[in-house]
Short mmCIF file of C-alpha atoms in Angstrom, two decimals:
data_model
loop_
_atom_site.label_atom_id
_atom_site.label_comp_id
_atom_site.label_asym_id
_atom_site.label_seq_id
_atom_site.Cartn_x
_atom_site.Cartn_y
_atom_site.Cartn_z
CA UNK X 1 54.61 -41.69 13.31
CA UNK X 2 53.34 -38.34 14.47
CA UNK X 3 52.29 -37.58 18.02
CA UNK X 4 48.52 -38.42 18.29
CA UNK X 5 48.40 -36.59 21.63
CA UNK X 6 49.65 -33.13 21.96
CA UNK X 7 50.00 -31.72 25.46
CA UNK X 8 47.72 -28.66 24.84
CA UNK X 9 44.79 -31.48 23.69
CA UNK X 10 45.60 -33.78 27.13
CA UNK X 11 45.48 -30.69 29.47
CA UNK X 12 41.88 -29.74 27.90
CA UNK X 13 40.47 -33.38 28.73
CA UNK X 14 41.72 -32.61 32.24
CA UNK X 15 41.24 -29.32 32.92
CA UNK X 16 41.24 -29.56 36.94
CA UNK X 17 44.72 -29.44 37.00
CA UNK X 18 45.62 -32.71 38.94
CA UNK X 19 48.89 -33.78 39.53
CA UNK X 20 48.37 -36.41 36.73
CA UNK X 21 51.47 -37.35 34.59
CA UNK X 22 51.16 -36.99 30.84
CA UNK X 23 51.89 -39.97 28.35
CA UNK X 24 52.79 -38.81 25.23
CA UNK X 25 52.56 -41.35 22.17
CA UNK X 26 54.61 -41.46 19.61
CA UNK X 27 52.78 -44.01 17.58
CA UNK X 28 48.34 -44.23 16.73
CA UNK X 29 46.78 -45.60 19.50
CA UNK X 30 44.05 -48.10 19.62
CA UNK X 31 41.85 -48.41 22.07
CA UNK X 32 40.30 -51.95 21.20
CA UNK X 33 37.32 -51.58 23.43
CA UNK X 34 33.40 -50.69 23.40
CA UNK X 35 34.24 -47.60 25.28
CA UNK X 36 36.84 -44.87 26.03
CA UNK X 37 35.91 -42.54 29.27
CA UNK X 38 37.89 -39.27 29.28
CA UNK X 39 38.07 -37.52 32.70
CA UNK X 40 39.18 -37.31 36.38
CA UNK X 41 35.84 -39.12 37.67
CA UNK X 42 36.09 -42.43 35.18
CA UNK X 43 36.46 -45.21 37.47
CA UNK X 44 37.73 -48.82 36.72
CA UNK X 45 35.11 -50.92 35.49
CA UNK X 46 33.38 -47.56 34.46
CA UNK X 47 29.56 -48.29 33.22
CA UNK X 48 28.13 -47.22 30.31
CA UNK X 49 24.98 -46.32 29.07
CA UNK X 50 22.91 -48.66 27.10
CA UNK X 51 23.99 -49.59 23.70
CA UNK X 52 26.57 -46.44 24.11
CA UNK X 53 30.04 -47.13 22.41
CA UNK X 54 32.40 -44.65 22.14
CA UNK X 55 33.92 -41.93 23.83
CA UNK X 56 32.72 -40.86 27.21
CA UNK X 57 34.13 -37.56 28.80
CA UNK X 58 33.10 -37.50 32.54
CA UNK X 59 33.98 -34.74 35.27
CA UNK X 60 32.95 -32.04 36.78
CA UNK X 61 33.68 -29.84 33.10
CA UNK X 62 33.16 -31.74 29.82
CA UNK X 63 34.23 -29.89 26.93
CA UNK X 64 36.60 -30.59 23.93
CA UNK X 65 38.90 -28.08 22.68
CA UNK X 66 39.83 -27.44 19.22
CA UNK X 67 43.35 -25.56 19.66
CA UNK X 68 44.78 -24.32 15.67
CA UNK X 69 48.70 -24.16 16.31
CA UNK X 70 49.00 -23.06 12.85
CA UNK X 71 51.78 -20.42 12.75
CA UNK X 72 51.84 -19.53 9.25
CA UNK X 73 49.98 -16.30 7.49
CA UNK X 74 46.44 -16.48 6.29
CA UNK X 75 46.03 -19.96 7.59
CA UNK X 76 43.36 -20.63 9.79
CA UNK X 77 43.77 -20.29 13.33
CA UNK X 78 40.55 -19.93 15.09
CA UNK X 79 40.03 -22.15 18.04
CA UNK X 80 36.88 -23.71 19.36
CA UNK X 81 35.14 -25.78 22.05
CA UNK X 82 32.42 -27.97 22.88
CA UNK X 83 30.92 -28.54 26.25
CA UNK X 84 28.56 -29.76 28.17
CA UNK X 85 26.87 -27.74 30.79
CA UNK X 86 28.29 -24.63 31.96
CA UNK X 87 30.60 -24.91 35.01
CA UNK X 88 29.48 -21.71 37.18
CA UNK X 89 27.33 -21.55 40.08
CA UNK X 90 23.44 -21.43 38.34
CA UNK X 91 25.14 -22.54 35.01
CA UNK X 92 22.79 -23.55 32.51
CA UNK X 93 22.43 -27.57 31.91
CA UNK X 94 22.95 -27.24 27.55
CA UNK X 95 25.41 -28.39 24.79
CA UNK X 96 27.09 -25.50 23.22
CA UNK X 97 30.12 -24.52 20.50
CA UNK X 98 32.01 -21.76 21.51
CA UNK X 99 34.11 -19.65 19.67
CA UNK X 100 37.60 -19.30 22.22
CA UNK X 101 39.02 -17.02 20.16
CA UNK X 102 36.00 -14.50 19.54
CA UNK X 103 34.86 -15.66 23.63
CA UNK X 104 31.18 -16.51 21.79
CA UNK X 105 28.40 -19.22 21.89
CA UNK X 106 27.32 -19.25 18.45
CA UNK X 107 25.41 -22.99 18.53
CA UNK X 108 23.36 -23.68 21.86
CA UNK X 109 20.93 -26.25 22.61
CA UNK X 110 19.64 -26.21 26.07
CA UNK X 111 18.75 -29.11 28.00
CA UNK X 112 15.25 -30.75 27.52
CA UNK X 113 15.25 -29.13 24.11
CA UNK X 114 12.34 -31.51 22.36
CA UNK X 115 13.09 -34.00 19.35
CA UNK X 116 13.91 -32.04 15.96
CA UNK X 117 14.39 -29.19 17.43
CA UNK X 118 16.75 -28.06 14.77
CA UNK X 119 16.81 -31.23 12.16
CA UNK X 120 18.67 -31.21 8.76
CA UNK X 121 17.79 -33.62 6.05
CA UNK X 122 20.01 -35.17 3.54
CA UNK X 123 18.37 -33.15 0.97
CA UNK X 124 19.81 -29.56 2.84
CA UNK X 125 16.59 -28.79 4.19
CA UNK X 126 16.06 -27.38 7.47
CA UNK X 127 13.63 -28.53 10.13
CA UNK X 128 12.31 -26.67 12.84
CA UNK X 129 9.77 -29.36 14.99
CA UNK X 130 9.82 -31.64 12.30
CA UNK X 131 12.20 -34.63 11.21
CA UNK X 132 10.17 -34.33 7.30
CA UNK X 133 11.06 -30.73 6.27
CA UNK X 134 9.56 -30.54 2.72
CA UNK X 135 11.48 -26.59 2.15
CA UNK X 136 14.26 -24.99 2.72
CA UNK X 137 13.41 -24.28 5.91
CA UNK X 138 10.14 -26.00 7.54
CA UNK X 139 8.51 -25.02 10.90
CA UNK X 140 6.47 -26.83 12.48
CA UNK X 141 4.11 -26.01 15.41
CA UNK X 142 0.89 -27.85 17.22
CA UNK X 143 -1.48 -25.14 16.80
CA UNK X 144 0.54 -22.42 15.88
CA UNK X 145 3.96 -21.94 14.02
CA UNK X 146 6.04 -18.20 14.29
CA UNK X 147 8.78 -16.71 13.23
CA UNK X 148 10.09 -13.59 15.54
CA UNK X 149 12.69 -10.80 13.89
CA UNK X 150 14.01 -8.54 15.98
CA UNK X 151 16.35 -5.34 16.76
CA UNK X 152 18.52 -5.42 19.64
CA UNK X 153 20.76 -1.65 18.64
CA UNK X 154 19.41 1.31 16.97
CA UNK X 155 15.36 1.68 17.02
CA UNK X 156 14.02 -1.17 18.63
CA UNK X 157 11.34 -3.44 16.65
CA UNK X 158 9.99 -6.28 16.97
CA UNK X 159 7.71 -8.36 14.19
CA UNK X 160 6.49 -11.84 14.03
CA UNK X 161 5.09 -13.82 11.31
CA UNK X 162 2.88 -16.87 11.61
CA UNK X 163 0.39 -19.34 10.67
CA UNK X 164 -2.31 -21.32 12.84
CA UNK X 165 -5.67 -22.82 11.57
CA UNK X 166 -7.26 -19.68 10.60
CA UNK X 167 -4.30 -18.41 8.43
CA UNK X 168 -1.01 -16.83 7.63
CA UNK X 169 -0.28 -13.35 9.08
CA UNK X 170 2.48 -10.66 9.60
CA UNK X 171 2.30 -8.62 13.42
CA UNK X 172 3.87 -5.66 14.57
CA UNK X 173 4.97 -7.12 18.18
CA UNK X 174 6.17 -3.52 18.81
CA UNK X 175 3.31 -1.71 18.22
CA UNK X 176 0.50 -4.24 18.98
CA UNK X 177 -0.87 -4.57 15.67
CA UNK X 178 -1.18 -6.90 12.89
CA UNK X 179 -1.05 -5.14 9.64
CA UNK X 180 -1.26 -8.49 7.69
CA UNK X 181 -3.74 -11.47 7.52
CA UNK X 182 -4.31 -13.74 4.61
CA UNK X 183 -7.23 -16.56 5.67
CA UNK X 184 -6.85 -19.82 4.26
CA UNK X 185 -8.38 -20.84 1.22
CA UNK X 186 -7.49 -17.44 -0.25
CA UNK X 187 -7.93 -17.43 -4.25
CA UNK X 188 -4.65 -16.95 -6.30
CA UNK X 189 -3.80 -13.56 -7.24
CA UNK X 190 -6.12 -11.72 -4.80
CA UNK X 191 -2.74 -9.82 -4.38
CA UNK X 192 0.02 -9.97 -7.12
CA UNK X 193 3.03 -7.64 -7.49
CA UNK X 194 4.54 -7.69 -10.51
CA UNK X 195 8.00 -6.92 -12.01
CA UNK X 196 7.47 -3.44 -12.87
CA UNK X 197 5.90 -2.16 -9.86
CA UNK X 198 2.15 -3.06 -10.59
CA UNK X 199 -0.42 -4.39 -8.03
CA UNK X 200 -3.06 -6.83 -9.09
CA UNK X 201 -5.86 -7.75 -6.95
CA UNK X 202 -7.61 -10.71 -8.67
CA UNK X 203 -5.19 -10.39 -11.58
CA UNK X 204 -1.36 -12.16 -12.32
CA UNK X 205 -0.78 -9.24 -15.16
CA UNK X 206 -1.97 -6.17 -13.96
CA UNK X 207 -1.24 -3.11 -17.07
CA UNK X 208 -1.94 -0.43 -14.62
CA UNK X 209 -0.49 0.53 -11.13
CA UNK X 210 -3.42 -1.11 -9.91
CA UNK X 211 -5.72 -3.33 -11.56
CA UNK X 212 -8.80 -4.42 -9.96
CA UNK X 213 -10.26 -8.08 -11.68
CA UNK X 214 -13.06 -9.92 -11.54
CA UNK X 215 -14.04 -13.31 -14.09
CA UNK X 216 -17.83 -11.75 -13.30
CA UNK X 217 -19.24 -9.41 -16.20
CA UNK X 218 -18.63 -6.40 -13.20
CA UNK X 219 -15.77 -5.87 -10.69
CA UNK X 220 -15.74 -3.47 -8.08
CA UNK X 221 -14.33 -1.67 -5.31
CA UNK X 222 -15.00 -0.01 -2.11
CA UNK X 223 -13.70 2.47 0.39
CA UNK X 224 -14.97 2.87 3.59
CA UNK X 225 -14.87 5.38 6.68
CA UNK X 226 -15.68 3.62 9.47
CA UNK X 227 -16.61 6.89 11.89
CA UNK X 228 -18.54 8.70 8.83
CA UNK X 229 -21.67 9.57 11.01
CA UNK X 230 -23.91 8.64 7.94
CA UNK X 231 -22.84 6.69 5.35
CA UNK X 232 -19.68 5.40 5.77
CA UNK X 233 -18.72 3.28 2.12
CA UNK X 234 -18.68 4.25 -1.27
CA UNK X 235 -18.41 1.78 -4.22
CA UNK X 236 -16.77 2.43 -7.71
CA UNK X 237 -18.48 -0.01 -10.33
CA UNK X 238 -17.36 -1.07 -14.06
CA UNK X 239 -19.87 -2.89 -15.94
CA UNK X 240 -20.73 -3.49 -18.79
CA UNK X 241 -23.93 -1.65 -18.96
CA UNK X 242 -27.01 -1.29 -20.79
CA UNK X 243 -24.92 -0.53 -24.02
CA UNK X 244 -22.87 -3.42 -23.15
CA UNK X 245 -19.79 -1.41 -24.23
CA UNK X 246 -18.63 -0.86 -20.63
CA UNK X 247 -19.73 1.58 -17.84
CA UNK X 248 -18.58 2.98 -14.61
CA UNK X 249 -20.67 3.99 -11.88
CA UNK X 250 -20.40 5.58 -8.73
CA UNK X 251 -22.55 4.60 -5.70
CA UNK X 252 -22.77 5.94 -2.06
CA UNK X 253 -23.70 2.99 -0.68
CA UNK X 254 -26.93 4.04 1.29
CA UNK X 255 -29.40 1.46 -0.52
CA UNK X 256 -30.42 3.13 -3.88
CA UNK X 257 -29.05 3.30 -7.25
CA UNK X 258 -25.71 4.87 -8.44
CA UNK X 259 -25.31 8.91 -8.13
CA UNK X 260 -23.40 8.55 -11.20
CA UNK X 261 -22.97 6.86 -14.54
CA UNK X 262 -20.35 7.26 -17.47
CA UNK X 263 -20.26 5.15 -20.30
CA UNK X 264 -17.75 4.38 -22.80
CA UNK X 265 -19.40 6.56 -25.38
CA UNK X 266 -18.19 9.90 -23.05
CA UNK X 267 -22.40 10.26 -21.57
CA UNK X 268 -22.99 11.39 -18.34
CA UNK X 269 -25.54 10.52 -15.82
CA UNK X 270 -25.73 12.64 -12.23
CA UNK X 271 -28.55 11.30 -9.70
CA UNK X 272 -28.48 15.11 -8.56
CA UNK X 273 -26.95 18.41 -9.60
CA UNK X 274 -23.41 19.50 -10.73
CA UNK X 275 -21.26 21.98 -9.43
CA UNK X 276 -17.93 23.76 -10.89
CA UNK X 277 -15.38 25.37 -8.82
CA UNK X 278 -16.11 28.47 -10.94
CA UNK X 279 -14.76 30.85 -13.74
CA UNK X 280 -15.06 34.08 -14.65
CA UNK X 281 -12.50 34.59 -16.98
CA UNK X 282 -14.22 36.97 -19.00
CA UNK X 283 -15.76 39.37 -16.24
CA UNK X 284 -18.86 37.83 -15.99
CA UNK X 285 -20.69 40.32 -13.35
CA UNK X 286 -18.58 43.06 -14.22
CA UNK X 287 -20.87 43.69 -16.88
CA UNK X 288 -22.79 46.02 -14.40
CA UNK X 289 -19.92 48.20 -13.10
CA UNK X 290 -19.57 52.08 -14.29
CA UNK X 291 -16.27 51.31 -15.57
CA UNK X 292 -16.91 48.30 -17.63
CA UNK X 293 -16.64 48.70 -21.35
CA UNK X 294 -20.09 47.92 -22.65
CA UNK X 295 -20.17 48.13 -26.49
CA UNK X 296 -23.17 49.39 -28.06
CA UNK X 297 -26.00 47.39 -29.71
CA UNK X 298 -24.64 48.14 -33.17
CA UNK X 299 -20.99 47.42 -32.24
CA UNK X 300 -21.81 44.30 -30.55
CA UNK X 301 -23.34 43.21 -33.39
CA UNK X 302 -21.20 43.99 -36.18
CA UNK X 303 -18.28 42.36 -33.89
CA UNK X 304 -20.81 38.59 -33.74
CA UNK X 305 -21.11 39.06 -37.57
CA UNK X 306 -17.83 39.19 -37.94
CA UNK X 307 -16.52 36.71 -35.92
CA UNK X 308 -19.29 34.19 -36.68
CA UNK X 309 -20.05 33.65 -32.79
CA UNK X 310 -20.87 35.66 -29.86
CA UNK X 311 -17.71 37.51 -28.98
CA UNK X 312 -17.46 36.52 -24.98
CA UNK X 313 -18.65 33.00 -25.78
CA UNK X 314 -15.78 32.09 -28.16
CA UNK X 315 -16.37 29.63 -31.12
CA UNK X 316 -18.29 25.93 -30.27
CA UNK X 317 -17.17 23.62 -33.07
CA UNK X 318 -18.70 20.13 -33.90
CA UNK X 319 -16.00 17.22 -32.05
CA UNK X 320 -13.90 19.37 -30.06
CA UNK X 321 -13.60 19.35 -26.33
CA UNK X 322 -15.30 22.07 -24.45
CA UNK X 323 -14.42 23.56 -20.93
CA UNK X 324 -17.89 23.28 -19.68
CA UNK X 325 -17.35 25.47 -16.48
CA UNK X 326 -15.67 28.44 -19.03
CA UNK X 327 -17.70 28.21 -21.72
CA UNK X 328 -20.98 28.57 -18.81
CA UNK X 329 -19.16 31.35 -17.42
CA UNK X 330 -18.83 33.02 -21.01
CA UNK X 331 -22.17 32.41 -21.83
CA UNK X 332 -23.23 34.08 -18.77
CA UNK X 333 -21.42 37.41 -19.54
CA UNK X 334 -23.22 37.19 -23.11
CA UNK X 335 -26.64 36.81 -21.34
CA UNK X 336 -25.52 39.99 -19.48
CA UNK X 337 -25.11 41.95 -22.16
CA UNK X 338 -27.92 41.01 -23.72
CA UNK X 339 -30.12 42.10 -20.94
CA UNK X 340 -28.52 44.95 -20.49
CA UNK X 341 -29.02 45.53 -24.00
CA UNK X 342 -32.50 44.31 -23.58
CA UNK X 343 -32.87 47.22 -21.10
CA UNK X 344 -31.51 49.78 -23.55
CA UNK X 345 -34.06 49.08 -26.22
CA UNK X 346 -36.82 48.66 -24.13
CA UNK X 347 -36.24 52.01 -22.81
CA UNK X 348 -35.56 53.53 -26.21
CA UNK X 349 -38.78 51.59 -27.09
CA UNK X 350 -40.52 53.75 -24.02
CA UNK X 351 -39.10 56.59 -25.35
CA UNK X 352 -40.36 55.87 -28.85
CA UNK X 353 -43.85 55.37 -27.19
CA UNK X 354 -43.89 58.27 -25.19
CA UNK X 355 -43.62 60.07 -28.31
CA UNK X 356 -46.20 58.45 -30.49
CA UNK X 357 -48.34 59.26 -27.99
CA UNK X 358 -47.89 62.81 -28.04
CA UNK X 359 -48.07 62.79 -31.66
CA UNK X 360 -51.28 61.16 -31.60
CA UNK X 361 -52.75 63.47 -29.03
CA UNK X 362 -51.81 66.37 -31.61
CA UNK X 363 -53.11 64.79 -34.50
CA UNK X 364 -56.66 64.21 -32.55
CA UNK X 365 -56.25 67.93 -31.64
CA UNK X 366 -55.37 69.21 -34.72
CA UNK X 367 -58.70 67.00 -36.41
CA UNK X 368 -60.63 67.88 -33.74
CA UNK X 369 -59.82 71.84 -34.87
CA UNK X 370 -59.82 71.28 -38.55
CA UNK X 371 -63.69 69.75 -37.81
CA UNK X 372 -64.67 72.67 -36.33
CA UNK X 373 -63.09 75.67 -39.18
CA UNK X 374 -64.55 73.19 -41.98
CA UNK X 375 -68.03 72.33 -40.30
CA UNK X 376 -70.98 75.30 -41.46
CA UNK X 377 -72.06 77.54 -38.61
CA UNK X 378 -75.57 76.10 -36.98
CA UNK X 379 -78.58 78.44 -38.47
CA UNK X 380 -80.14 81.05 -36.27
CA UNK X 381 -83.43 80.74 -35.18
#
């Protein structure tokens, strides 16, 4: 039979060194008995604990030491150990695996650890407080249940995630904050991320990068600045409107109606007045320098007959889009000219007057003369 006993596996359940001969056994041995102590300090007669039958390791250093021997390439060859308590002065009372080979602790449960601390059902799962783990892994607190993830190297950060009674929620231990809460009895879907990188909130299938939803017949949202010094929030409405073929509206939310309304037929509705950053492609002003190049009344003229539309304004055709602030701009510079040539006539109009004036102070001259060649001589007394 093969040794059961090595030497190296004798000296570890002795480890003080005593002068204590070895017995080496060629054959299995059987200890037919309700309990085998291990250890300098057993003692004849040695009591056990109740209802404990097995092996009992007792000195000052209990520990068991898995020693590979295995010579051979690419076998395994790691040793390991479990004790009991560490040994040193101050050593901590706990039951740990060590890793000889590596010198680490990589399993450690310290003493007074409570019941299911760490627990592992038959089904895989993992308990953490609980001997019922119903996931993978299942934590279990009183009042309040965490998770803690942590850097050690590098930039140091530290998060926690957790749920008590009033919900789940995600903290930045680091920086004090918690940028995450979810309260219970959340609706589904209030937020959804789907496959392709879309955000739902109220919504499974959002078909936009992000979809707001709402089962009401209007669904809205807000944004909000808390320090604004007068209003703060501002709310952008879709509804279905009086045309019930959908509307949006924006609302300053200050306790009247929307400031605006657009509905699906492309009409606008301002609660106020509407200002353009401004064009003046075509000069605009300029009209009234020296060295712009006015055309005259007739040219101008012939030039819109031609065309079919003022020149400056450009051509305004049934169903196509127009550029509101250019098109106002080029209407402007039209206007221009036309007072400008509004100016011109009026003067030649002056001009025109001044001389049918004249004209008719001759011709009441030249009457007034003909009356007196043609009119008889009064008769002498």
């Amino acid at each position: 039979m093969k040794r059961f006993f090595t030497t190296a596996f004798a000296l570890a359940l002795f480890p003080g060194g005593a002068a204590i001969a070895d017995h080496v056994f060629e054959q299995n041995v059987i200890v037919d008995a309700n309990l085998l102590c291990v250890g300098t300090d057993c003692e004849n007669l040695e009591p056990r604990l109740s209802a404990y039958i097995g092996i009992k390791l007792k000195s000052l250093t209990n520990a068991i030491l898995f020693e590979d021997t295995t010579t051979l390439a690419n076998n395994a060859s790691w040793d390991w150990r479990l004790s009991a308590n560490e040994s040193t002065t101050f050593g901590a009372d706990a039951f740990f695996l060590t890793d000889v080979t590596s010198g680490t602790n990589p399993f450690w449960v310290t003493g007074g650890a409570p019941s299911n601390a760490l627990y592992v059902a038959s089904t895989g799962d993992i308990g953490l407080g609980t001997s019922l783990p119903q996931a993978d892994l299942h934590i279990l607190g009183s009042n309040l249940a965490k998770l803690r993830m942590e850097t050690s190297l590098g930039g140091l950060r530290t998060w926690e995630t957790g749920v008590s009674g009033a919900g789940y929620w995600v903290g930045d231990v680091t920086a004090g904050t918690t940028p995450l809460v979810v309260e219970g009895n959340v609706p589904s879907n209030t937020l959804y991320l789907d496959a392709t990188g879309n955000v739902g909130i109220g919504t499974s299938s959002p078909d936009a990068p992000f979809e707001v939803s709402d089962s009401n017949t209007f669904s809205f949202f807000r944004i909000t600045a808390e320090n604004a010094p007068v209003n703060r929030s501002v709310d952008i409405t879709f509804t279905q409107g009086p045309l019930t073929t959908g509307e949006m509206r924006y609302n300053i939310v200050d306790g009247d109606g929307p400031e605006m309304r657009l509905n699906a037929d492309g009409d606008m509705v301002l609660d106020g007045t509407l200002t353009t950053s401004g064009s003046c492609s075509v000069g605009c002003d300029a009209v009234f320098g020296a060295d712009y190049p006015l055309p005259s009344i007739e040219e101008h003229h012939a030039q819109t007959l031609a065309l079919g539309h003022l020149p400056n304004v450009g051509p305004t055709r049934d169903g196509e889009p127009w550029d509101v602030t250019d098109k106002m701009g080029r209407i402007l510079n039209e206007l221009e000219h036309a007072h400008l040539y509004i100016a011109e006539l009026e003067a030649r109009d002056r001009l025109t007057q001044a001389r049918l004036d004249r004209q008719q102070a001759e011709l009441a001259a030249l009457a007034a003369l003909v009356a007196r060649v043609t009119d008889p001589a009064p008769a002498t007394r």
